[in-house]
mmCIF file of N, CA and C in Angstrom:
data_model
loop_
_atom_site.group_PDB
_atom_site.id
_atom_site.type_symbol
_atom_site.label_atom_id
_atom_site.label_comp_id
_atom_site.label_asym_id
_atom_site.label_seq_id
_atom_site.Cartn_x
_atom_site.Cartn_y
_atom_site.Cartn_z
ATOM 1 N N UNK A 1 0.850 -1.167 0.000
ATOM 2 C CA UNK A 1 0.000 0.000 0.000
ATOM 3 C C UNK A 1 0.902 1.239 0.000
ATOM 4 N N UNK A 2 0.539 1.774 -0.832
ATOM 5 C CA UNK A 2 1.989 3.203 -0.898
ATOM 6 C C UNK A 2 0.938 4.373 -0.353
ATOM 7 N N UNK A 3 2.178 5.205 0.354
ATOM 8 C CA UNK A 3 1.951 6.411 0.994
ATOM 9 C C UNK A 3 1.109 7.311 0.815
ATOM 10 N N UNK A 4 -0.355 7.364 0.879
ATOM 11 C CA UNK A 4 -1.082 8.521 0.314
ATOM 12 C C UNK A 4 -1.052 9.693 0.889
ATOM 13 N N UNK A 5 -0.937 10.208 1.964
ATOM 14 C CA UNK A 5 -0.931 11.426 2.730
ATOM 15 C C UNK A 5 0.446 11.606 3.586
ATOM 16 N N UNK A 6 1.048 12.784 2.997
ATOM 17 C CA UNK A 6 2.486 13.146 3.599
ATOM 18 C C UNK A 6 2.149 14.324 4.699
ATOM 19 N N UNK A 7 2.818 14.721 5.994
ATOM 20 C CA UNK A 7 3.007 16.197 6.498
ATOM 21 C C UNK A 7 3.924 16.260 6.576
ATOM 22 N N UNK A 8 5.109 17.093 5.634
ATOM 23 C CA UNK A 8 6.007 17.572 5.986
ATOM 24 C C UNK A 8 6.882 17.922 6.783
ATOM 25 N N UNK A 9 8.157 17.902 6.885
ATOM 26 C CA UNK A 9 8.829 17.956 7.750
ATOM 27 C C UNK A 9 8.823 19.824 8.083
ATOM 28 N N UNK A 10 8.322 20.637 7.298
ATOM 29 C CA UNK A 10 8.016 22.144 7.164
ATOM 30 C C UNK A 10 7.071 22.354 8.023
ATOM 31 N N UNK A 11 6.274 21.565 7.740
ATOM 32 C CA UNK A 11 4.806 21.552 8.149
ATOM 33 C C UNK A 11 4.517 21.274 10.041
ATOM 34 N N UNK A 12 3.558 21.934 10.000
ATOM 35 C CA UNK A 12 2.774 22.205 11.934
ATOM 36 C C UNK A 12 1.558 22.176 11.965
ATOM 37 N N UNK A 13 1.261 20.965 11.963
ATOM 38 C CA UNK A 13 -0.678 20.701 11.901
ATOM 39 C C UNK A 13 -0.810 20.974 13.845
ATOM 40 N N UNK A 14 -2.026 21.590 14.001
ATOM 41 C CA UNK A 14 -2.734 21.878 15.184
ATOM 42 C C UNK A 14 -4.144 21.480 14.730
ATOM 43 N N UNK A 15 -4.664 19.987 14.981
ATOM 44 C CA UNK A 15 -6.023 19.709 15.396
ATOM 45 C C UNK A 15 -5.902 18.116 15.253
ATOM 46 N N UNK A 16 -6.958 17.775 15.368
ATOM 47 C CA UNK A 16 -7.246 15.771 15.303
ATOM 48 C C UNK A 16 -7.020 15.649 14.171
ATOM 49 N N UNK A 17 -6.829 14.504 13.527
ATOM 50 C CA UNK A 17 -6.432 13.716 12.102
ATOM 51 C C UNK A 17 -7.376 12.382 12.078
ATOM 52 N N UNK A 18 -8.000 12.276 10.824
ATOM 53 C CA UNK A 18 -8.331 11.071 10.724
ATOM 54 C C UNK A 18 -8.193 10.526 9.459
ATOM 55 N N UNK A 19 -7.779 9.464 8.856
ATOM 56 C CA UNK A 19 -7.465 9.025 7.869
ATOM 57 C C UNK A 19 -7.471 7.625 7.580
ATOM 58 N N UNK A 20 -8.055 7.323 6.157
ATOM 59 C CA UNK A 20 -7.593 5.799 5.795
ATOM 60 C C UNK A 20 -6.361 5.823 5.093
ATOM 61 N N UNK A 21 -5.802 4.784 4.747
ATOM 62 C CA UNK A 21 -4.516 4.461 4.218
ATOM 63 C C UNK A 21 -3.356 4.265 4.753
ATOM 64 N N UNK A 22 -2.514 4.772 3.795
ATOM 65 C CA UNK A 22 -1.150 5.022 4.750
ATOM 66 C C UNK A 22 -0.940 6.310 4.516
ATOM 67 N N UNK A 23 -0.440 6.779 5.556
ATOM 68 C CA UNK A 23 0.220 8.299 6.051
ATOM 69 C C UNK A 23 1.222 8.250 6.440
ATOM 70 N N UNK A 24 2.444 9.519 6.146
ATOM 71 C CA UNK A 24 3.273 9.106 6.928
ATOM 72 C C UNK A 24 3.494 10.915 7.832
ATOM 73 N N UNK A 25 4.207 11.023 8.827
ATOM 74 C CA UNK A 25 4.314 11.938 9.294
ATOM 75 C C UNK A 25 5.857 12.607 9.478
ATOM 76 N N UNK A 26 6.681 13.862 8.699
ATOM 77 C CA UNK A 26 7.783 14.138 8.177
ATOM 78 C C UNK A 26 7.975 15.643 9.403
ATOM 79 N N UNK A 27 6.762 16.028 9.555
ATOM 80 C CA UNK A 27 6.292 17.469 10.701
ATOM 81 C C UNK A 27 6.042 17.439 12.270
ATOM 82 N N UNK A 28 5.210 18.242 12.575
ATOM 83 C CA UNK A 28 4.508 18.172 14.168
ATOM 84 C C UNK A 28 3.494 18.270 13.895
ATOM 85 N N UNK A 29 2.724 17.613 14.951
ATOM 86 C CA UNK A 29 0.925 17.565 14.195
ATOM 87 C C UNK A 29 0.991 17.622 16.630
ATOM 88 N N UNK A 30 0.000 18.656 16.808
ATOM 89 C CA UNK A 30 -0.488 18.594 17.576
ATOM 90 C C UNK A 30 -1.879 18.584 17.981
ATOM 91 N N UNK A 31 -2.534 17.136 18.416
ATOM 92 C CA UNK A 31 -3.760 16.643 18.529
ATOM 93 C C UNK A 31 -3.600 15.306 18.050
ATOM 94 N N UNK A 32 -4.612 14.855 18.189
ATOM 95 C CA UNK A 32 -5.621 13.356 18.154
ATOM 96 C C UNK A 32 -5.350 12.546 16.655
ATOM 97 N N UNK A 33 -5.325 11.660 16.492
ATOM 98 C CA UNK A 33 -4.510 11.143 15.336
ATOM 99 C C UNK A 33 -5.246 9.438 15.042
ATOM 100 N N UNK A 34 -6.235 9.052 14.470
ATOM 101 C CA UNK A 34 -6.959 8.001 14.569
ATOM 102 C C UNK A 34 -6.963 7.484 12.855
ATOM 103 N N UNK A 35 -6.395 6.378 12.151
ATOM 104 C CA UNK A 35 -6.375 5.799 11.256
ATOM 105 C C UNK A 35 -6.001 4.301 11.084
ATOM 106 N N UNK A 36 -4.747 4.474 9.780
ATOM 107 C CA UNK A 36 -4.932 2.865 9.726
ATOM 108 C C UNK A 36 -3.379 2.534 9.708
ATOM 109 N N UNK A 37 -2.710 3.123 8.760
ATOM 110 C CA UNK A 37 -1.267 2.415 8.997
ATOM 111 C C UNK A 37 -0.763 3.983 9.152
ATOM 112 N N UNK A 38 0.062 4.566 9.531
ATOM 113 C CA UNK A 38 0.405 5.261 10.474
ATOM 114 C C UNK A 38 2.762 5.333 10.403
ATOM 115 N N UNK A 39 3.288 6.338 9.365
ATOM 116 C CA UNK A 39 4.748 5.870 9.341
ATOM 117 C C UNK A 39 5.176 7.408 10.273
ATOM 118 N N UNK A 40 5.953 7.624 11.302
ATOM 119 C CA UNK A 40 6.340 8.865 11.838
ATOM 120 C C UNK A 40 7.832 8.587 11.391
ATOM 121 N N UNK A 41 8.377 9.243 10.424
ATOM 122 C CA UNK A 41 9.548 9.342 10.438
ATOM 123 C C UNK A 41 10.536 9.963 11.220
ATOM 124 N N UNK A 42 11.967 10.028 11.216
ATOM 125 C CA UNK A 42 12.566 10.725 12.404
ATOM 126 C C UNK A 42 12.440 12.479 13.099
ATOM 127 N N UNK A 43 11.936 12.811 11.873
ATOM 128 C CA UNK A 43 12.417 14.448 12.295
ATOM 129 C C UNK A 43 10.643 14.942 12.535
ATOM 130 N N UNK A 44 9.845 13.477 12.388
ATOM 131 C CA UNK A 44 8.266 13.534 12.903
ATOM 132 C C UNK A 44 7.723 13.860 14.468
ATOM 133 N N UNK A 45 7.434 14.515 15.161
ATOM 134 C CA UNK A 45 6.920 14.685 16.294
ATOM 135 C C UNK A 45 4.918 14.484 16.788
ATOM 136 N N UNK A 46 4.870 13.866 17.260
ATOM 137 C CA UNK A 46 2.896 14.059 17.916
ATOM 138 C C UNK A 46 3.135 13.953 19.146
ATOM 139 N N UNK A 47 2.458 15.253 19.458
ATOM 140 C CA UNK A 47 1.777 15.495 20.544
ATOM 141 C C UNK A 47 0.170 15.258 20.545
ATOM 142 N N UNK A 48 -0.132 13.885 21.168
ATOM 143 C CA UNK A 48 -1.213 13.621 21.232
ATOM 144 C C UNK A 48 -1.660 12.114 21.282
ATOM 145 N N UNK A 49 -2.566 11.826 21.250
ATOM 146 C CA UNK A 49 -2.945 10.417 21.716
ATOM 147 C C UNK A 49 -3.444 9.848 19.893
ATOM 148 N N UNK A 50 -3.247 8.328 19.299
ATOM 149 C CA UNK A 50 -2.997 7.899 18.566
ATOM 150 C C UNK A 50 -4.024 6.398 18.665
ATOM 151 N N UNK A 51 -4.478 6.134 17.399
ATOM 152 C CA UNK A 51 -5.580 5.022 17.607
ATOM 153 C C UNK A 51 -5.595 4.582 15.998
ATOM 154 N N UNK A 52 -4.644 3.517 15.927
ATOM 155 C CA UNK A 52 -4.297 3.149 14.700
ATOM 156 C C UNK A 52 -4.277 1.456 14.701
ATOM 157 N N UNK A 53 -4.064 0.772 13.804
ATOM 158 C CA UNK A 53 -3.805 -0.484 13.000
ATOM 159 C C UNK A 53 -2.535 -0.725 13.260
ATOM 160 N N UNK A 54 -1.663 -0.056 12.682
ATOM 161 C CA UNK A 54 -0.571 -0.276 12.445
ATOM 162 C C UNK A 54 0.658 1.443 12.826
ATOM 163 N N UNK A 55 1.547 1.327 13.259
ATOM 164 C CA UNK A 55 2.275 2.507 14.019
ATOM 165 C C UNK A 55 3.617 2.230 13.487
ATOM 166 N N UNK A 56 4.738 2.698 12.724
ATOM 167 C CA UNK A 56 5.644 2.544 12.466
ATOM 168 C C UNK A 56 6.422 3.658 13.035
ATOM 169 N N UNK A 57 6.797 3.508 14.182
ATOM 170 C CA UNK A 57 7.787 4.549 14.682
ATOM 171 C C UNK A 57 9.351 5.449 14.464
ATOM 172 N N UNK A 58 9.797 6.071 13.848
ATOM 173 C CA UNK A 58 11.329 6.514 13.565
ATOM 174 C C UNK A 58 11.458 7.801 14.652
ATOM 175 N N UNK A 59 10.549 8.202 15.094
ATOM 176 C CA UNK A 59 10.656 9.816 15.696
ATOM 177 C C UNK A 59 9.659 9.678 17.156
ATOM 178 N N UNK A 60 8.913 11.015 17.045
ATOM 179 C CA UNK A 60 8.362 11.240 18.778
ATOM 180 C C UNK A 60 7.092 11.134 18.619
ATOM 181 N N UNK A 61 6.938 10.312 19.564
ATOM 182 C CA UNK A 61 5.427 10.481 20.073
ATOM 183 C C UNK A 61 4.995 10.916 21.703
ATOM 184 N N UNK A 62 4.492 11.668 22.324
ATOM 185 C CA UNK A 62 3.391 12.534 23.412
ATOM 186 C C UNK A 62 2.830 11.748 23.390
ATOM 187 N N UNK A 63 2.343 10.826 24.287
ATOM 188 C CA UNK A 63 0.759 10.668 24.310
ATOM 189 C C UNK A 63 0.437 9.160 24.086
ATOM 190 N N UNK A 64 -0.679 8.397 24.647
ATOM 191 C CA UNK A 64 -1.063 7.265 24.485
ATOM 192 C C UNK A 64 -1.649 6.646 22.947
ATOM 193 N N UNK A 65 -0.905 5.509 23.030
ATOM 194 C CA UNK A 65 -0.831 4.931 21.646
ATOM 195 C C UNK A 65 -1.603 3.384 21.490
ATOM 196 N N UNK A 66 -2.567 3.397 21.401
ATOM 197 C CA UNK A 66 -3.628 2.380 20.991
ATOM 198 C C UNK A 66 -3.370 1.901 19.634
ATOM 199 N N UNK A 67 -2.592 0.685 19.091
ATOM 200 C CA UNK A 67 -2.760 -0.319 17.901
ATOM 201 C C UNK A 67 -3.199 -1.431 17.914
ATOM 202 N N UNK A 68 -2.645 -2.299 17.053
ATOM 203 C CA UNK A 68 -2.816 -3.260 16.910
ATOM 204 C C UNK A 68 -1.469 -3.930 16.526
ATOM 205 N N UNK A 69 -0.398 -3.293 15.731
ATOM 206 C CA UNK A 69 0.794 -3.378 15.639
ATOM 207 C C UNK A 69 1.598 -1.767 15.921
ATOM 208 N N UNK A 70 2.534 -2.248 16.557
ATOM 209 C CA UNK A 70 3.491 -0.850 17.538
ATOM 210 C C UNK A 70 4.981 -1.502 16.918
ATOM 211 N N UNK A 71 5.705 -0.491 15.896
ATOM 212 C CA UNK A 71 6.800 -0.802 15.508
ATOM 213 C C UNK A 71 8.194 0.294 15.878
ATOM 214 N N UNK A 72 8.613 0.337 17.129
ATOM 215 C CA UNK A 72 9.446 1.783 17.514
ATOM 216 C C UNK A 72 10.742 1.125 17.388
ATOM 217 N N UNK A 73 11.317 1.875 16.600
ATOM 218 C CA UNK A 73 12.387 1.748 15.593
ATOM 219 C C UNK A 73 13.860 2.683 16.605
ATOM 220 N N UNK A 74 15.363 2.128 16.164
ATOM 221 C CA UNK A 74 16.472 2.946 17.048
ATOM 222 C C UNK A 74 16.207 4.187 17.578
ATOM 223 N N UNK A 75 15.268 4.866 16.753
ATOM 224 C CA UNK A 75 15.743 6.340 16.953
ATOM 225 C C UNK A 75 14.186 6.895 17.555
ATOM 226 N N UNK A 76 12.951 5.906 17.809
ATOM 227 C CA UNK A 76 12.039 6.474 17.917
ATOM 228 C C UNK A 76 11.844 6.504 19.748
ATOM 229 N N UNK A 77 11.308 7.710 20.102
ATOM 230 C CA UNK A 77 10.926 8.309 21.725
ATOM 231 C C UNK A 77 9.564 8.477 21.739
ATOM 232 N N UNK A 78 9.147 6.673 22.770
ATOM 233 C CA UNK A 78 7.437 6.907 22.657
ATOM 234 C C UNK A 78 6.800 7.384 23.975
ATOM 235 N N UNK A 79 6.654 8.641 24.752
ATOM 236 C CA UNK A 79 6.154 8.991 26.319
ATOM 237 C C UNK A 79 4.686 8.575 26.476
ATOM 238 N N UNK A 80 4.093 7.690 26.958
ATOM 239 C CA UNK A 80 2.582 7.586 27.608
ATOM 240 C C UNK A 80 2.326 5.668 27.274
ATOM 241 N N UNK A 81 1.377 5.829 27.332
ATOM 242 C CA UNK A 81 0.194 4.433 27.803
ATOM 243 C C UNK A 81 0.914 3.814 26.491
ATOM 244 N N UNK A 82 1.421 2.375 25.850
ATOM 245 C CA UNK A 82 1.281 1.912 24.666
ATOM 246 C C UNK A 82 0.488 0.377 24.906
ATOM 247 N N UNK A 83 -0.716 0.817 23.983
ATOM 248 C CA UNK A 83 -2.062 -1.168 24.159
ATOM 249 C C UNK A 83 -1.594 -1.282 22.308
ATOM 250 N N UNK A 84 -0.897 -2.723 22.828
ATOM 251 C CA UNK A 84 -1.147 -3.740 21.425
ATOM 252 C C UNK A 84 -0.879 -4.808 21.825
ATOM 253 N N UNK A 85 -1.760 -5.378 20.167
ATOM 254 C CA UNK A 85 -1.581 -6.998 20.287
ATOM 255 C C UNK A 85 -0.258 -7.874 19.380
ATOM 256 N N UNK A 86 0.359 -6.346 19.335
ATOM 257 C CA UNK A 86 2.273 -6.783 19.038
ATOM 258 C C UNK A 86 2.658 -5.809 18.883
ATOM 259 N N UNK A 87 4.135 -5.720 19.550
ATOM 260 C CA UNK A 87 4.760 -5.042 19.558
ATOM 261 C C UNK A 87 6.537 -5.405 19.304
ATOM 262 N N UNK A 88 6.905 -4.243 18.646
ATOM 263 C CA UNK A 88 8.687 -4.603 18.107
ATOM 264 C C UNK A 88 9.114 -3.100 18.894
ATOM 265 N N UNK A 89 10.186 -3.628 19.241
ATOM 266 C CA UNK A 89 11.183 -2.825 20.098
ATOM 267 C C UNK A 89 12.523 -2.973 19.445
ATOM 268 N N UNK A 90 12.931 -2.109 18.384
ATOM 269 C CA UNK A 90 14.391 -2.208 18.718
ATOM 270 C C UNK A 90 15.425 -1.459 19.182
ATOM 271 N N UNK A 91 16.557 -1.681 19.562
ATOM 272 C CA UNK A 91 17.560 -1.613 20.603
ATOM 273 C C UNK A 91 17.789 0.147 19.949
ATOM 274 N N UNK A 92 17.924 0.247 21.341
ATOM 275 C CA UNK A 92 17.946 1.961 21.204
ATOM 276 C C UNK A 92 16.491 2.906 21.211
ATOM 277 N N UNK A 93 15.815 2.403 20.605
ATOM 278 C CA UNK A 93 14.768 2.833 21.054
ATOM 279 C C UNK A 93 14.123 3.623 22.616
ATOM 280 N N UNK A 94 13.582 4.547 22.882
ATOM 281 C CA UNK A 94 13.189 4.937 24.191
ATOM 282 C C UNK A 94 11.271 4.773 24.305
ATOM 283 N N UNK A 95 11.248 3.810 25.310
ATOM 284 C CA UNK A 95 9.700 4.050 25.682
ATOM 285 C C UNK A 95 9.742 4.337 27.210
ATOM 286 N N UNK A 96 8.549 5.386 27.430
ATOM 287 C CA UNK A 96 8.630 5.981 28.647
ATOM 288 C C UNK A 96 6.902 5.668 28.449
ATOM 289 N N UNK A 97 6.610 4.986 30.207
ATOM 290 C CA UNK A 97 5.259 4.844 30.386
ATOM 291 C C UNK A 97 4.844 3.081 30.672
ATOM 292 N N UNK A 98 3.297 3.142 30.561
ATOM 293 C CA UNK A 98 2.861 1.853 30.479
ATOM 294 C C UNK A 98 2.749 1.112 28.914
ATOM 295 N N UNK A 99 3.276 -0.501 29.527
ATOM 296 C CA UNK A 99 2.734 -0.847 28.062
ATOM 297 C C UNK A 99 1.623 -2.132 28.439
ATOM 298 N N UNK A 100 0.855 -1.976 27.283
ATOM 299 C CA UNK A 100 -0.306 -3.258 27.803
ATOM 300 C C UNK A 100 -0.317 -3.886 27.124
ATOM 301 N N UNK A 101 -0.714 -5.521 26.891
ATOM 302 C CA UNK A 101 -0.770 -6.359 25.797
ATOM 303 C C UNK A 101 -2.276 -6.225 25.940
ATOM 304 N N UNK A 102 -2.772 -6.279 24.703
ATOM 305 C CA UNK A 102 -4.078 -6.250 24.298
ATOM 306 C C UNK A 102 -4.404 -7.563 22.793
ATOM 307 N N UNK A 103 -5.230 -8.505 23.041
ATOM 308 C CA UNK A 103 -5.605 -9.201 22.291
ATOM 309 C C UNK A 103 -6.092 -8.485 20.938
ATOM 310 N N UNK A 104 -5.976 -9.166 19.553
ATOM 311 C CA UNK A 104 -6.328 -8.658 18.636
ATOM 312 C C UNK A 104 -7.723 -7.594 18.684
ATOM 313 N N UNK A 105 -9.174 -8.168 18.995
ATOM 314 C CA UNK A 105 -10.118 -7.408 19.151
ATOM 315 C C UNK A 105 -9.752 -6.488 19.546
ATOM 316 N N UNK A 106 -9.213 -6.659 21.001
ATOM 317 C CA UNK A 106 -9.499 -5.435 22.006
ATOM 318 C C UNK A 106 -8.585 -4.042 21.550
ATOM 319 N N UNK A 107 -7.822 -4.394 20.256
ATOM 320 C CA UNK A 107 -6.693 -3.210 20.005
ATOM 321 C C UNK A 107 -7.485 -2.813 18.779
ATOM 322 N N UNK A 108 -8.274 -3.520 18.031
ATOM 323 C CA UNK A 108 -9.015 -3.379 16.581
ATOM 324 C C UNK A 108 -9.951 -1.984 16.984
ATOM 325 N N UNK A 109 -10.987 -2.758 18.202
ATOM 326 C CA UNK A 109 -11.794 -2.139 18.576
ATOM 327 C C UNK A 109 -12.673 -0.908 18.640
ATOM 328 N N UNK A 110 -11.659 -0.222 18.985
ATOM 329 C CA UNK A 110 -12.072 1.350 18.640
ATOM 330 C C UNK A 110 -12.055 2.020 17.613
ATOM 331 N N UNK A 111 -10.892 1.425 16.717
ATOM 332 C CA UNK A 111 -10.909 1.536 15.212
ATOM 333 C C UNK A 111 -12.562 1.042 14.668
ATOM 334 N N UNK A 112 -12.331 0.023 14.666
ATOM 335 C CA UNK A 112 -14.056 -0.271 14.070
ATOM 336 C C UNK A 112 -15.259 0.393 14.242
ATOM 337 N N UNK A 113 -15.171 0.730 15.578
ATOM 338 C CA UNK A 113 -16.615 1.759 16.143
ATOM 339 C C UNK A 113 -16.586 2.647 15.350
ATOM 340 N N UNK A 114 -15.065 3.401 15.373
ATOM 341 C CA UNK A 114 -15.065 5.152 14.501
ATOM 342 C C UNK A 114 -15.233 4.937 12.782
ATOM 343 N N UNK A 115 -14.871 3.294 12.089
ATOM 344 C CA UNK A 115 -14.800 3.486 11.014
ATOM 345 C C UNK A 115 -16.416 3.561 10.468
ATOM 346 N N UNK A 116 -16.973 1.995 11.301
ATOM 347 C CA UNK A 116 -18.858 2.540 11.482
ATOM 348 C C UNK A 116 -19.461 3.574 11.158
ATOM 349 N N UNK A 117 -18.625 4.873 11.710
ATOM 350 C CA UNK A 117 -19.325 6.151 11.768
ATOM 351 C C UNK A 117 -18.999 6.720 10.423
ATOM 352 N N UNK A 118 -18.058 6.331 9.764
ATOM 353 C CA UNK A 118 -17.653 6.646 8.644
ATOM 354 C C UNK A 118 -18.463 6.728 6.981
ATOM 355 N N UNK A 119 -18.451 7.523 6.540
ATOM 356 C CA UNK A 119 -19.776 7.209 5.043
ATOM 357 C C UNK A 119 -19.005 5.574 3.982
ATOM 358 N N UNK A 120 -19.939 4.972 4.075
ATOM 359 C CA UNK A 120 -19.168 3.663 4.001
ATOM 360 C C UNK A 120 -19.190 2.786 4.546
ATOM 361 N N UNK A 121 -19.115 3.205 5.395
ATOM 362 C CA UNK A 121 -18.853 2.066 7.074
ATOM 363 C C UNK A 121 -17.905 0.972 6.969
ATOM 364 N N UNK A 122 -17.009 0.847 6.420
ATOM 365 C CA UNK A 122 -15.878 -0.349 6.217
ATOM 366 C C UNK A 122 -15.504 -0.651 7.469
ATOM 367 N N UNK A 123 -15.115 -2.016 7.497
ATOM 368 C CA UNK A 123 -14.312 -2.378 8.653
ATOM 369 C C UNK A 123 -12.315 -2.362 8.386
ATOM 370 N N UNK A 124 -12.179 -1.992 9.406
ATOM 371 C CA UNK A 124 -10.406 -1.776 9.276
ATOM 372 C C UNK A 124 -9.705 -3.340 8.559
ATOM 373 N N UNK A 125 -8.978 -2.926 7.682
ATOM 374 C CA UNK A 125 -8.198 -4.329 7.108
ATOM 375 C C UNK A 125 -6.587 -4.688 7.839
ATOM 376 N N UNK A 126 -6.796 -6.376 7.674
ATOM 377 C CA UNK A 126 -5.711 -6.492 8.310
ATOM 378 C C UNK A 126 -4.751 -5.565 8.322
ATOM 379 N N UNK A 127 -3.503 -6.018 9.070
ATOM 380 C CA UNK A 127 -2.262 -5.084 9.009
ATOM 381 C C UNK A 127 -1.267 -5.384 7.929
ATOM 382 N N UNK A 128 -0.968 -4.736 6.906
ATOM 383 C CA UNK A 128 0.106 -4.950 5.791
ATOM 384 C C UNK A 128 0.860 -5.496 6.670
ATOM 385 N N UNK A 129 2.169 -6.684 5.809
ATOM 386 C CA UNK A 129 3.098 -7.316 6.107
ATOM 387 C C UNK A 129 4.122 -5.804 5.898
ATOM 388 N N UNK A 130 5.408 -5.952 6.621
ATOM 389 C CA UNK A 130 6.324 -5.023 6.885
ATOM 390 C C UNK A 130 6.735 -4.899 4.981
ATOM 391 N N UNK A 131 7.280 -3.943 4.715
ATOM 392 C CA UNK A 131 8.033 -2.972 3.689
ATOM 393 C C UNK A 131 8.884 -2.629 3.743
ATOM 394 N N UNK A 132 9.871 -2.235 2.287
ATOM 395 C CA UNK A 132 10.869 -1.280 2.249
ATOM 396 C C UNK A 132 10.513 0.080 3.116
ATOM 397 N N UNK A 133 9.603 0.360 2.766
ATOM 398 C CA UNK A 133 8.835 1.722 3.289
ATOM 399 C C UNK A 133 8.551 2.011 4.142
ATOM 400 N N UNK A 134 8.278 1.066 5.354
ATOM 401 C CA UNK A 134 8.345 1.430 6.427
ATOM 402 C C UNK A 134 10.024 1.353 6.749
ATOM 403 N N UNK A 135 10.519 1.838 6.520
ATOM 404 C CA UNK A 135 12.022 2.312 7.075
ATOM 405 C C UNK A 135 11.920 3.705 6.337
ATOM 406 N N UNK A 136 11.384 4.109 5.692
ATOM 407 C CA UNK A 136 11.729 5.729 5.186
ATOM 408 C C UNK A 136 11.078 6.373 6.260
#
């Protein structure tokens, strides 16, 4: 699935985000952040709480992080609550906070309710197998 929605590393979003696809995040986005696959690259910052499928970490995250897959990469700094039903840690990496294991449903979950509300109403699709792309 290739990258449909970029924010810049220029770029300073101030409000909630919601999105299907993949996104990746290059800026600071401060607020609420609820989709599906989810790439924060290094020089990426959120301040805010996060409710995704899939989380590919390189940079910062503020705030409690609800997936289903949590991927925080050498260089990524995650502060608050992290619920999934997998998670990759690699070495160097910083997590500060709680982490919870959460069974598949229970991490899907909230995703599904909000997609419901959605024109459409789709249910969230599995999680893509890993990529070149998630390393950019």
């Amino acid at each position: 699935m290739p990258i449909s929605s970029i924010i810049s590393s220029e770029m300073q979003v101030q409000g909630d985000i919601r999105f299907k696809g993949k996104a990746r995040i290059d800026g600071t986005v401060q607020g609420d952040i609820r989709g599906e696959y989810l790439v924060i690259s290094e020089s990426g910052t959120i301040h805010g709480n996060l409710d995704l499928e899939t989380l590919v970490c390189h940079g910062r995250v503020e705030g409690d992080v609800k997936a289903e897959l949590i991927t925080a990469h050498s260089t990524a700094s995650i502060n608050g609550c992290l619920t999934a039903a997998n998670l990759t840690v690699e070495a160097g990496a910083t997590l500060e906070g709680e982490i919870r294991a959460a069974r598949r449903e229970q991490a899907a979950a909230p995703l599904a309710a909000a997609s419901a509300g959605t024109k459409g109403g789709t249910n969230p699709k599995a999680a893509p197998a890993a990529s070149p792309e998630t390393t950019a």
